[in-house]
Amino acid sequence: MLHKISAGVVTKSPDPVRPYLLLMRLDRPTGYVLYLLPGLWAVVFASGHRPDLLSVAAIAVAAVLIRGFACASNDVTDREIDARVARTVGRPVAAGTISVRNGILWGAAQALAALLVLLLANVETALVALATYPLIVAYPFMKRFFFWPSGFLGLVMSTYVFVGWTAATGNTDYPPAVYGLYAAGTFWTMVHDAIYSHQDKEFDRKIGVRSSALLFGGATKAWLSLFVVLSVAGVLWAGSLTSIGWAFYAVVVLAAAYLAHLLFRVDLDDPKACWDTFVANTNYGWIVLAAVIAGQFT
């Protein structure tokens, strides 16, 4: 449903605007849902069963904008690589429908807008988000120099846990539970990004781009099974450090079973299956959020 709504907005937008909506991947909402969800976990953990709705709305809107900033940064940096990969050749900067200069300006505008939105929660939240921006800009370069870019991506995407916690509490004195959620988000990102990277592994091999698909090869599912365990362990550890109720643990078990099922069934040599499984990963995040909410009422 969300995908259809987002795609409809992009399709019906005026011609001059459409490339900029495509640059921020507004037609592909999976990315910003994956980025947002760990932040929502943190908000509910921190605020209990009565989270401040303004703070929730602020981090939701900001997640779309920060993800748009990240996409612009990625596409400007990767424009020559994208032009050589079938799946990405039509991206606006690679295709030349948006200039490098305008791509940078559009990304910067979204980054600034996100900070202004987060000020609605509190100043500290905006400052925490700002501190993550250098990591976001650095990520595209990791595919050139770092043997495991997905590992770095996990560390970057999961910083939204700290944004969410700060939005709910107004301070940066993080308890250990926050780091459990951060670990959970990091290892979950390593799972879904590795599956995503298998779509392009043949192109990556030809042009020399590093990815989890090439790093793990035939052992991908074995490695990702470990990351599934570590992600679930991070969630459970966070819960054990709070007074959350029994229903939390019961629903987390369901989340673990679902994520394991996705990993078991995916055909890593089928690009469509990889994409569908990447999208389905959002359900794991929603189930974990449901677990946190259920735990606040039991």
PDB file of C-alpha atoms in Angstrom:
ATOM      1  CA  MET A   1       0.000   0.000   0.000  1.00  0.00           C
ATOM      2  CA  LEU A   2       2.742   2.484   0.977  1.00  0.00           C
ATOM      3  CA  HIS A   3       4.647   1.608  -2.181  1.00  0.00           C
ATOM      4  CA  LYS A   4       1.580   2.269  -4.348  1.00  0.00           C
ATOM      5  CA  ILE A   5       0.909   5.612  -2.684  1.00  0.00           C
ATOM      6  CA  SER A   6       4.527   6.734  -3.012  1.00  0.00           C
ATOM      7  CA  ALA A   7       4.768   5.581  -6.615  1.00  0.00           C
ATOM      8  CA  GLY A   8       1.506   7.365  -7.395  1.00  0.00           C
ATOM      9  CA  VAL A   9       2.782  10.633  -5.962  1.00  0.00           C
ATOM     10  CA  VAL A  10       5.911  10.404  -8.113  1.00  0.00           C
ATOM     11  CA  THR A  11       4.021   9.404 -11.268  1.00  0.00           C
ATOM     12  CA  LYS A  12       1.520  12.269 -10.971  1.00  0.00           C
ATOM     13  CA  SER A  13       4.100  14.909 -10.065  1.00  0.00           C
ATOM     14  CA  PRO A  14       5.002  17.678 -12.575  1.00  0.00           C
ATOM     15  CA  ASP A  15       7.759  16.787 -15.032  1.00  0.00           C
ATOM     16  CA  PRO A  16      10.351  19.229 -13.601  1.00  0.00           C
ATOM     17  CA  VAL A  17       9.785  17.854 -10.080  1.00  0.00           C
ATOM     18  CA  ARG A  18       9.703  14.144 -10.846  1.00  0.00           C
ATOM     19  CA  PRO A  19      13.496  13.588 -11.197  1.00  0.00           C
ATOM     20  CA  TYR A  20      14.048  15.065  -7.729  1.00  0.00           C
ATOM     21  CA  LEU A  21      11.437  12.769  -6.190  1.00  0.00           C
ATOM     22  CA  LEU A  22      13.105   9.851  -7.953  1.00  0.00           C
ATOM     23  CA  LEU A  23      16.492  10.974  -6.645  1.00  0.00           C
ATOM     24  CA  MET A  24      15.165  10.793  -3.092  1.00  0.00           C
ATOM     25  CA  ARG A  25      13.629   7.358  -3.908  1.00  0.00           C
ATOM     26  CA  LEU A  26      10.173   8.523  -2.921  1.00  0.00           C
ATOM     27  CA  ASP A  27       8.785   5.832  -5.201  1.00  0.00           C
ATOM     28  CA  ARG A  28      10.667   3.189  -3.191  1.00  0.00           C
ATOM     29  CA  PRO A  29       9.650   3.670   0.450  1.00  0.00           C
ATOM     30  CA  THR A  30      11.299   0.499   1.743  1.00  0.00           C
ATOM     31  CA  GLY A  31      14.578   2.303   2.379  1.00  0.00           C
ATOM     32  CA  TYR A  32      13.187   4.985   4.611  1.00  0.00           C
ATOM     33  CA  VAL A  33      10.983   2.513   6.495  1.00  0.00           C
ATOM     34  CA  LEU A  34      14.062   0.410   7.237  1.00  0.00           C
ATOM     35  CA  TYR A  35      15.869   3.541   8.415  1.00  0.00           C
ATOM     36  CA  LEU A  36      12.951   4.789  10.516  1.00  0.00           C
ATOM     37  CA  LEU A  37      11.969   1.618  12.363  1.00  0.00           C
ATOM     38  CA  PRO A  38      14.941   1.357  14.787  1.00  0.00           C
ATOM     39  CA  GLY A  39      14.240   4.978  15.687  1.00  0.00           C
ATOM     40  CA  LEU A  40      10.628   4.072  16.471  1.00  0.00           C
ATOM     41  CA  TRP A  41      11.793   1.141  18.590  1.00  0.00           C
ATOM     42  CA  ALA A  42      13.839   3.594  20.629  1.00  0.00           C
ATOM     43  CA  VAL A  43      11.015   6.131  20.986  1.00  0.00           C
ATOM     44  CA  VAL A  44       8.617   3.568  22.412  1.00  0.00           C
ATOM     45  CA  PHE A  45      11.257   1.981  24.639  1.00  0.00           C
ATOM     46  CA  ALA A  46      12.171   5.391  26.045  1.00  0.00           C
ATOM     47  CA  SER A  47       8.699   6.837  26.482  1.00  0.00           C
ATOM     48  CA  GLY A  48       6.639   3.801  27.437  1.00  0.00           C
ATOM     49  CA  HIS A  49       3.052   3.351  26.322  1.00  0.00           C
ATOM     50  CA  ARG A  50       2.447   7.094  25.899  1.00  0.00           C
ATOM     51  CA  PRO A  51       5.001   8.409  23.391  1.00  0.00           C
ATOM     52  CA  ASP A  52       4.818  12.055  22.395  1.00  0.00           C
ATOM     53  CA  LEU A  53       3.067  12.088  19.032  1.00  0.00           C
ATOM     54  CA  LEU A  54       4.845  15.242  17.879  1.00  0.00           C
ATOM     55  CA  SER A  55       8.209  13.556  18.448  1.00  0.00           C
ATOM     56  CA  VAL A  56       7.055  10.463  16.562  1.00  0.00           C
ATOM     57  CA  ALA A  57       5.853  12.586  13.653  1.00  0.00           C
ATOM     58  CA  ALA A  58       9.099  14.572  13.634  1.00  0.00           C
ATOM     59  CA  ILE A  59      11.365  11.545  13.401  1.00  0.00           C
ATOM     60  CA  ALA A  60       9.093   9.962  10.771  1.00  0.00           C
ATOM     61  CA  VAL A  61       9.233  13.003   8.484  1.00  0.00           C
ATOM     62  CA  ALA A  62      12.926  13.527   9.160  1.00  0.00           C
ATOM     63  CA  ALA A  63      13.653   9.894   8.264  1.00  0.00           C
ATOM     64  CA  VAL A  64      12.272  10.480   4.761  1.00  0.00           C
ATOM     65  CA  LEU A  65      14.347  13.641   4.369  1.00  0.00           C
ATOM     66  CA  ILE A  66      17.580  12.160   5.733  1.00  0.00           C
ATOM     67  CA  ARG A  67      17.173   9.116   3.545  1.00  0.00           C
ATOM     68  CA  GLY A  68      16.642  11.464   0.594  1.00  0.00           C
ATOM     69  CA  PHE A  69      19.842  13.276   1.528  1.00  0.00           C
ATOM     70  CA  ALA A  70      21.644   9.939   1.723  1.00  0.00           C
ATOM     71  CA  CYS A  71      20.349   8.882  -1.695  1.00  0.00           C
ATOM     72  CA  ALA A  72      21.458  12.156  -3.270  1.00  0.00           C
ATOM     73  CA  SER A  73      24.901  11.812  -1.712  1.00  0.00           C
ATOM     74  CA  ASN A  74      25.125   8.202  -2.851  1.00  0.00           C
ATOM     75  CA  ASP A  75      23.996   8.903  -6.409  1.00  0.00           C
ATOM     76  CA  VAL A  76      26.301  11.860  -6.926  1.00  0.00           C
ATOM     77  CA  THR A  77      29.269   9.851  -5.674  1.00  0.00           C
ATOM     78  CA  ASP A  78      28.296   6.686  -7.574  1.00  0.00           C
ATOM     79  CA  ARG A  79      27.097   8.289 -10.805  1.00  0.00           C
ATOM     80  CA  GLU A  80      29.757   6.622 -12.963  1.00  0.00           C
ATOM     81  CA  ILE A  81      29.211   3.226 -11.340  1.00  0.00           C
ATOM     82  CA  ASP A  82      25.419   3.522 -11.597  1.00  0.00           C
ATOM     83  CA  ALA A  83      25.717   4.224 -15.311  1.00  0.00           C
ATOM     84  CA  ARG A  84      27.349   0.802 -15.763  1.00  0.00           C
ATOM     85  CA  VAL A  85      24.803  -1.277 -13.796  1.00  0.00           C
ATOM     86  CA  ALA A  86      21.512  -2.250 -15.438  1.00  0.00           C
ATOM     87  CA  ARG A  87      19.410  -1.725 -12.303  1.00  0.00           C
ATOM     88  CA  THR A  88      20.747   1.783 -11.603  1.00  0.00           C
ATOM     89  CA  VAL A  89      21.468   3.204 -15.057  1.00  0.00           C
ATOM     90  CA  GLY A  90      18.226   5.198 -15.000  1.00  0.00           C
ATOM     91  CA  ARG A  91      18.931   7.021 -11.731  1.00  0.00           C
ATOM     92  CA  PRO A  92      18.615  10.787 -12.338  1.00  0.00           C
ATOM     93  CA  VAL A  93      22.242  11.805 -11.795  1.00  0.00           C
ATOM     94  CA  ALA A  94      23.653   8.827 -13.696  1.00  0.00           C
ATOM     95  CA  ALA A  95      21.189   9.435 -16.536  1.00  0.00           C
ATOM     96  CA  GLY A  96      21.936  13.161 -16.625  1.00  0.00           C
ATOM     97  CA  THR A  97      18.393  14.344 -15.863  1.00  0.00           C
ATOM     98  CA  ILE A  98      19.763  16.045 -12.739  1.00  0.00           C
ATOM     99  CA  SER A  99      23.176  17.717 -12.765  1.00  0.00           C
ATOM    100  CA  VAL A 100      25.791  16.950 -10.130  1.00  0.00           C
ATOM    101  CA  ARG A 101      25.432  20.494  -8.780  1.00  0.00           C
ATOM    102  CA  ASN A 102      21.658  20.223  -8.448  1.00  0.00           C
ATOM    103  CA  GLY A 103      21.953  16.775  -6.926  1.00  0.00           C
ATOM    104  CA  ILE A 104      24.248  18.156  -4.230  1.00  0.00           C
ATOM    105  CA  LEU A 105      21.957  21.133  -3.599  1.00  0.00           C
ATOM    106  CA  TRP A 106      18.883  18.896  -3.373  1.00  0.00           C
ATOM    107  CA  GLY A 107      20.616  16.611  -0.909  1.00  0.00           C
ATOM    108  CA  ALA A 108      21.779  19.554   1.222  1.00  0.00           C
ATOM    109  CA  ALA A 109      18.284  21.054   1.233  1.00  0.00           C
ATOM    110  CA  GLN A 110      16.813  17.803   2.555  1.00  0.00           C
ATOM    111  CA  ALA A 111      19.534  17.499   5.184  1.00  0.00           C
ATOM    112  CA  LEU A 112      18.766  21.018   6.441  1.00  0.00           C
ATOM    113  CA  ALA A 113      15.008  20.473   6.331  1.00  0.00           C
ATOM    114  CA  ALA A 114      15.370  17.308   8.417  1.00  0.00           C
ATOM    115  CA  LEU A 115      17.211  19.230  11.137  1.00  0.00           C
ATOM    116  CA  LEU A 116      14.492  21.894  11.201  1.00  0.00           C
ATOM    117  CA  VAL A 117      11.833  19.186  11.546  1.00  0.00           C
ATOM    118  CA  LEU A 118      13.731  17.484  14.376  1.00  0.00           C
ATOM    119  CA  LEU A 119      13.849  20.788  16.255  1.00  0.00           C
ATOM    120  CA  LEU A 120      10.137  20.201  16.855  1.00  0.00           C
ATOM    121  CA  ALA A 121      11.183  17.397  19.205  1.00  0.00           C
ATOM    122  CA  ASN A 122      14.117  19.205  20.836  1.00  0.00           C
ATOM    123  CA  VAL A 123      17.445  20.798  19.947  1.00  0.00           C
ATOM    124  CA  GLU A 124      19.425  17.801  21.147  1.00  0.00           C
ATOM    125  CA  THR A 125      17.715  15.516  18.635  1.00  0.00           C
ATOM    126  CA  ALA A 126      18.672  17.777  15.745  1.00  0.00           C
ATOM    127  CA  LEU A 127      22.285  17.859  16.952  1.00  0.00           C
ATOM    128  CA  VAL A 128      22.452  14.068  17.210  1.00  0.00           C
ATOM    129  CA  ALA A 129      21.134  13.730  13.663  1.00  0.00           C
ATOM    130  CA  LEU A 130      23.624  16.334  12.446  1.00  0.00           C
ATOM    131  CA  ALA A 131      26.467  14.305  13.962  1.00  0.00           C
ATOM    132  CA  THR A 132      25.506  11.361  11.728  1.00  0.00           C
ATOM    133  CA  TYR A 133      25.738  13.333   8.480  1.00  0.00           C
ATOM    134  CA  PRO A 134      29.483  12.837   7.905  1.00  0.00           C
ATOM    135  CA  LEU A 135      28.947   9.073   8.171  1.00  0.00           C
ATOM    136  CA  ILE A 136      26.151   9.242   5.602  1.00  0.00           C
ATOM    137  CA  VAL A 137      28.367  11.146   3.167  1.00  0.00           C
ATOM    138  CA  ALA A 138      31.231   8.714   3.749  1.00  0.00           C
ATOM    139  CA  TYR A 139      29.247   5.546   3.038  1.00  0.00           C
ATOM    140  CA  PRO A 140      29.345   5.575  -0.795  1.00  0.00           C
ATOM    141  CA  PHE A 141      33.134   5.689  -0.702  1.00  0.00           C
ATOM    142  CA  MET A 142      33.254   2.515   1.380  1.00  0.00           C
ATOM    143  CA  LYS A 143      32.324   0.455  -1.686  1.00  0.00           C
ATOM    144  CA  ARG A 144      35.660   1.508  -3.154  1.00  0.00           C
ATOM    145  CA  PHE A 145      38.007   1.176  -0.189  1.00  0.00           C
ATOM    146  CA  PHE A 146      36.423  -1.020   2.486  1.00  0.00           C
ATOM    147  CA  PHE A 147      36.122  -4.775   2.040  1.00  0.00           C
ATOM    148  CA  TRP A 148      32.713  -4.891   3.754  1.00  0.00           C
ATOM    149  CA  PRO A 149      30.598  -1.779   3.015  1.00  0.00           C
ATOM    150  CA  SER A 150      27.436  -3.353   4.444  1.00  0.00           C
ATOM    151  CA  GLY A 151      29.110  -3.467   7.839  1.00  0.00           C
ATOM    152  CA  PHE A 152      29.689   0.264   7.686  1.00  0.00           C
ATOM    153  CA  LEU A 153      26.149   0.851   6.394  1.00  0.00           C
ATOM    154  CA  GLY A 154      24.748  -1.014   9.387  1.00  0.00           C
ATOM    155  CA  LEU A 155      26.640   1.246  11.763  1.00  0.00           C
ATOM    156  CA  VAL A 156      25.347   4.318   9.912  1.00  0.00           C
ATOM    157  CA  MET A 157      21.668   3.402   9.490  1.00  0.00           C
ATOM    158  CA  SER A 158      21.245   2.295  13.076  1.00  0.00           C
ATOM    159  CA  THR A 159      22.286   5.689  14.429  1.00  0.00           C
ATOM    160  CA  TYR A 160      18.600   6.582  14.122  1.00  0.00           C
ATOM    161  CA  VAL A 161      18.182   4.675  17.386  1.00  0.00           C
ATOM    162  CA  PHE A 162      19.997   7.527  19.119  1.00  0.00           C
ATOM    163  CA  VAL A 163      17.875  10.093  17.275  1.00  0.00           C
ATOM    164  CA  GLY A 164      14.697   8.353  18.409  1.00  0.00           C
ATOM    165  CA  TRP A 165      15.804   7.985  22.016  1.00  0.00           C
ATOM    166  CA  THR A 166      16.858  11.628  22.209  1.00  0.00           C
ATOM    167  CA  ALA A 167      13.562  12.748  20.669  1.00  0.00           C
ATOM    168  CA  ALA A 168      11.710  10.920  23.444  1.00  0.00           C
ATOM    169  CA  THR A 169      13.931  11.917  26.373  1.00  0.00           C
ATOM    170  CA  GLY A 170      15.571  15.208  25.392  1.00  0.00           C
ATOM    171  CA  ASN A 171      19.029  14.108  26.503  1.00  0.00           C
ATOM    172  CA  THR A 172      22.011  12.142  25.254  1.00  0.00           C
ATOM    173  CA  ASP A 173      22.766  10.239  28.436  1.00  0.00           C
ATOM    174  CA  TYR A 174      22.053   6.867  26.848  1.00  0.00           C
ATOM    175  CA  PRO A 175      21.431   3.802  29.032  1.00  0.00           C
ATOM    176  CA  PRO A 176      22.794   0.388  27.975  1.00  0.00           C
ATOM    177  CA  ALA A 177      19.446  -0.591  26.435  1.00  0.00           C
ATOM    178  CA  VAL A 178      20.029   1.952  23.657  1.00  0.00           C
ATOM    179  CA  TYR A 179      23.206   0.159  22.631  1.00  0.00           C
ATOM    180  CA  GLY A 180      21.308  -3.120  22.521  1.00  0.00           C
ATOM    181  CA  LEU A 181      18.865  -1.572  20.050  1.00  0.00           C
ATOM    182  CA  TYR A 182      21.756  -0.090  18.089  1.00  0.00           C
ATOM    183  CA  ALA A 183      23.372  -3.520  17.799  1.00  0.00           C
ATOM    184  CA  ALA A 184      20.042  -5.045  16.775  1.00  0.00           C
ATOM    185  CA  GLY A 185      19.588  -2.481  14.021  1.00  0.00           C
ATOM    186  CA  THR A 186      23.171  -2.833  12.844  1.00  0.00           C
ATOM    187  CA  PHE A 187      23.024  -6.594  12.397  1.00  0.00           C
ATOM    188  CA  TRP A 188      19.565  -6.385  10.830  1.00  0.00           C
ATOM    189  CA  THR A 189      20.913  -3.910   8.271  1.00  0.00           C
ATOM    190  CA  MET A 190      23.731  -6.326   7.479  1.00  0.00           C
ATOM    191  CA  VAL A 191      21.076  -8.948   6.737  1.00  0.00           C
ATOM    192  CA  HIS A 192      18.828  -6.971   4.418  1.00  0.00           C
ATOM    193  CA  ASP A 193      21.634  -5.099   2.678  1.00  0.00           C
ATOM    194  CA  ALA A 194      23.496  -8.326   1.919  1.00  0.00           C
ATOM    195  CA  ILE A 195      20.347  -9.763   0.350  1.00  0.00           C
ATOM    196  CA  TYR A 196      19.890  -6.518  -1.596  1.00  0.00           C
ATOM    197  CA  SER A 197      23.485  -6.653  -2.852  1.00  0.00           C
ATOM    198  CA  HIS A 198      22.954 -10.070  -4.428  1.00  0.00           C
ATOM    199  CA  GLN A 199      20.859  -8.342  -7.108  1.00  0.00           C
ATOM    200  CA  ASP A 200      23.970  -6.715  -8.558  1.00  0.00           C
ATOM    201  CA  LYS A 201      26.709  -9.208  -7.781  1.00  0.00           C
ATOM    202  CA  GLU A 202      27.592  -9.982 -11.402  1.00  0.00           C
ATOM    203  CA  PHE A 203      27.881  -6.290 -12.270  1.00  0.00           C
ATOM    204  CA  ASP A 204      29.830  -5.616  -9.073  1.00  0.00           C
ATOM    205  CA  ARG A 205      32.251  -8.392  -9.930  1.00  0.00           C
ATOM    206  CA  LYS A 206      32.848  -6.961 -13.410  1.00  0.00           C
ATOM    207  CA  ILE A 207      33.454  -3.375 -12.326  1.00  0.00           C
ATOM    208  CA  GLY A 208      35.301  -4.122  -9.078  1.00  0.00           C
ATOM    209  CA  VAL A 209      32.790  -2.791  -6.547  1.00  0.00           C
ATOM    210  CA  ARG A 210      32.923  -4.415  -3.114  1.00  0.00           C
ATOM    211  CA  SER A 211      29.735  -5.893  -1.639  1.00  0.00           C
ATOM    212  CA  SER A 212      28.518  -8.432   0.903  1.00  0.00           C
ATOM    213  CA  ALA A 213      27.370 -10.683  -1.930  1.00  0.00           C
ATOM    214  CA  LEU A 214      30.927 -10.973  -3.242  1.00  0.00           C
ATOM    215  CA  LEU A 215      32.509 -11.091   0.201  1.00  0.00           C
ATOM    216  CA  PHE A 216      30.362 -13.946   1.531  1.00  0.00           C
ATOM    217  CA  GLY A 217      29.660 -15.736  -1.757  1.00  0.00           C
ATOM    218  CA  GLY A 218      28.223 -19.210  -1.228  1.00  0.00           C
ATOM    219  CA  ALA A 219      28.451 -18.800   2.546  1.00  0.00           C
ATOM    220  CA  THR A 220      26.068 -15.812   2.580  1.00  0.00           C
ATOM    221  CA  LYS A 221      23.202 -17.611   4.290  1.00  0.00           C
ATOM    222  CA  ALA A 222      25.484 -18.992   6.992  1.00  0.00           C
ATOM    223  CA  TRP A 223      26.801 -15.506   7.789  1.00  0.00           C
ATOM    224  CA  LEU A 224      23.355 -13.945   7.668  1.00  0.00           C
ATOM    225  CA  SER A 225      22.006 -16.608  10.016  1.00  0.00           C
ATOM    226  CA  LEU A 226      24.562 -15.412  12.555  1.00  0.00           C
ATOM    227  CA  PHE A 227      23.503 -11.808  12.012  1.00  0.00           C
ATOM    228  CA  VAL A 228      19.848 -12.743  12.516  1.00  0.00           C
ATOM    229  CA  VAL A 229      20.729 -14.296  15.871  1.00  0.00           C
ATOM    230  CA  LEU A 230      22.753 -11.233  16.878  1.00  0.00           C
ATOM    231  CA  SER A 231      19.999  -8.813  15.838  1.00  0.00           C
ATOM    232  CA  VAL A 232      17.389 -10.673  17.867  1.00  0.00           C
ATOM    233  CA  ALA A 233      19.825 -10.940  20.780  1.00  0.00           C
ATOM    234  CA  GLY A 234      20.285  -7.173  20.706  1.00  0.00           C
ATOM    235  CA  VAL A 235      16.530  -6.606  20.935  1.00  0.00           C
ATOM    236  CA  LEU A 236      16.184  -9.104  23.768  1.00  0.00           C
ATOM    237  CA  TRP A 237      19.144  -7.604  25.615  1.00  0.00           C
ATOM    238  CA  ALA A 238      17.593  -4.148  25.379  1.00  0.00           C
ATOM    239  CA  GLY A 239      14.350  -5.506  26.799  1.00  0.00           C
ATOM    240  CA  SER A 240      16.103  -7.318  29.632  1.00  0.00           C
ATOM    241  CA  LEU A 241      17.615  -4.019  30.783  1.00  0.00           C
ATOM    242  CA  THR A 242      14.185  -2.436  31.216  1.00  0.00           C
ATOM    243  CA  SER A 243      10.999  -3.319  33.039  1.00  0.00           C
ATOM    244  CA  ILE A 244       9.183  -4.305  29.867  1.00  0.00           C
ATOM    245  CA  GLY A 245       6.467  -6.963  30.146  1.00  0.00           C
ATOM    246  CA  TRP A 246       6.348 -10.605  29.105  1.00  0.00           C
ATOM    247  CA  ALA A 247       4.481  -9.997  25.831  1.00  0.00           C
ATOM    248  CA  PHE A 248       7.587  -8.294  24.467  1.00  0.00           C
ATOM    249  CA  TYR A 249       9.553 -11.550  24.573  1.00  0.00           C
ATOM    250  CA  ALA A 250       6.744 -13.585  23.049  1.00  0.00           C
ATOM    251  CA  VAL A 251       6.390 -11.271  20.052  1.00  0.00           C
ATOM    252  CA  VAL A 252      10.163 -10.988  19.556  1.00  0.00           C
ATOM    253  CA  VAL A 253      10.225 -14.766  19.117  1.00  0.00           C
ATOM    254  CA  LEU A 254       7.726 -14.339  16.278  1.00  0.00           C
ATOM    255  CA  ALA A 255       9.925 -11.644  14.748  1.00  0.00           C
ATOM    256  CA  ALA A 256      12.933 -13.960  14.898  1.00  0.00           C
ATOM    257  CA  ALA A 257      11.001 -16.797  13.272  1.00  0.00           C
ATOM    258  CA  TYR A 258       9.813 -14.495  10.499  1.00  0.00           C
ATOM    259  CA  LEU A 259      13.291 -13.195   9.709  1.00  0.00           C
ATOM    260  CA  ALA A 260      14.716 -16.706   9.721  1.00  0.00           C
ATOM    261  CA  HIS A 261      11.945 -17.779   7.342  1.00  0.00           C
ATOM    262  CA  LEU A 262      12.832 -14.972   4.925  1.00  0.00           C
ATOM    263  CA  LEU A 263      16.469 -15.985   4.928  1.00  0.00           C
ATOM    264  CA  PHE A 264      15.687 -19.667   4.468  1.00  0.00           C
ATOM    265  CA  ARG A 265      13.402 -19.194   1.467  1.00  0.00           C
ATOM    266  CA  VAL A 266      15.247 -16.515  -0.557  1.00  0.00           C
ATOM    267  CA  ASP A 267      17.013 -17.582  -3.740  1.00  0.00           C
ATOM    268  CA  LEU A 268      20.117 -15.411  -3.750  1.00  0.00           C
ATOM    269  CA  ASP A 269      20.669 -16.048  -7.456  1.00  0.00           C
ATOM    270  CA  ASP A 270      17.259 -14.600  -8.368  1.00  0.00           C
ATOM    271  CA  PRO A 271      17.324 -10.764  -8.391  1.00  0.00           C
ATOM    272  CA  LYS A 272      13.542 -10.496  -8.036  1.00  0.00           C
ATOM    273  CA  ALA A 273      13.531 -12.845  -5.057  1.00  0.00           C
ATOM    274  CA  CYS A 274      16.293 -10.748  -3.473  1.00  0.00           C
ATOM    275  CA  TRP A 275      14.321  -7.548  -3.993  1.00  0.00           C
ATOM    276  CA  ASP A 276      11.087  -9.062  -2.625  1.00  0.00           C
ATOM    277  CA  THR A 277      12.924 -10.355   0.452  1.00  0.00           C
ATOM    278  CA  PHE A 278      14.593  -6.990   0.982  1.00  0.00           C
ATOM    279  CA  VAL A 279      11.158  -5.334   0.967  1.00  0.00           C
ATOM    280  CA  ALA A 280       9.714  -8.028   3.261  1.00  0.00           C
ATOM    281  CA  ASN A 281      12.403  -7.223   5.839  1.00  0.00           C
ATOM    282  CA  THR A 282      10.336  -4.234   6.885  1.00  0.00           C
ATOM    283  CA  ASN A 283       7.873  -6.690   8.431  1.00  0.00           C
ATOM    284  CA  TYR A 284      10.552  -7.830  10.881  1.00  0.00           C
ATOM    285  CA  GLY A 285      10.998  -4.232  12.002  1.00  0.00           C
ATOM    286  CA  TRP A 286       7.261  -3.740  12.413  1.00  0.00           C
ATOM    287  CA  ILE A 287       6.948  -6.952  14.429  1.00  0.00           C
ATOM    288  CA  VAL A 288       9.740  -5.821  16.748  1.00  0.00           C
ATOM    289  CA  LEU A 289       7.948  -2.484  17.158  1.00  0.00           C
ATOM    290  CA  ALA A 290       4.752  -4.394  17.980  1.00  0.00           C
ATOM    291  CA  ALA A 291       6.739  -6.377  20.539  1.00  0.00           C
ATOM    292  CA  VAL A 292       7.940  -3.206  22.238  1.00  0.00           C
ATOM    293  CA  ILE A 293       4.425  -1.758  22.292  1.00  0.00           C
ATOM    294  CA  ALA A 294       2.929  -5.011  23.625  1.00  0.00           C
ATOM    295  CA  GLY A 295       5.564  -5.148  26.312  1.00  0.00           C
ATOM    296  CA  GLN A 296       4.581  -1.706  27.585  1.00  0.00           C
ATOM    297  CA  PHE A 297       1.077  -2.952  28.363  1.00  0.00           C
ATOM    298  CA  THR A 298       1.891  -6.269  30.069  1.00  0.00           C
TER     299      THR A 298
END
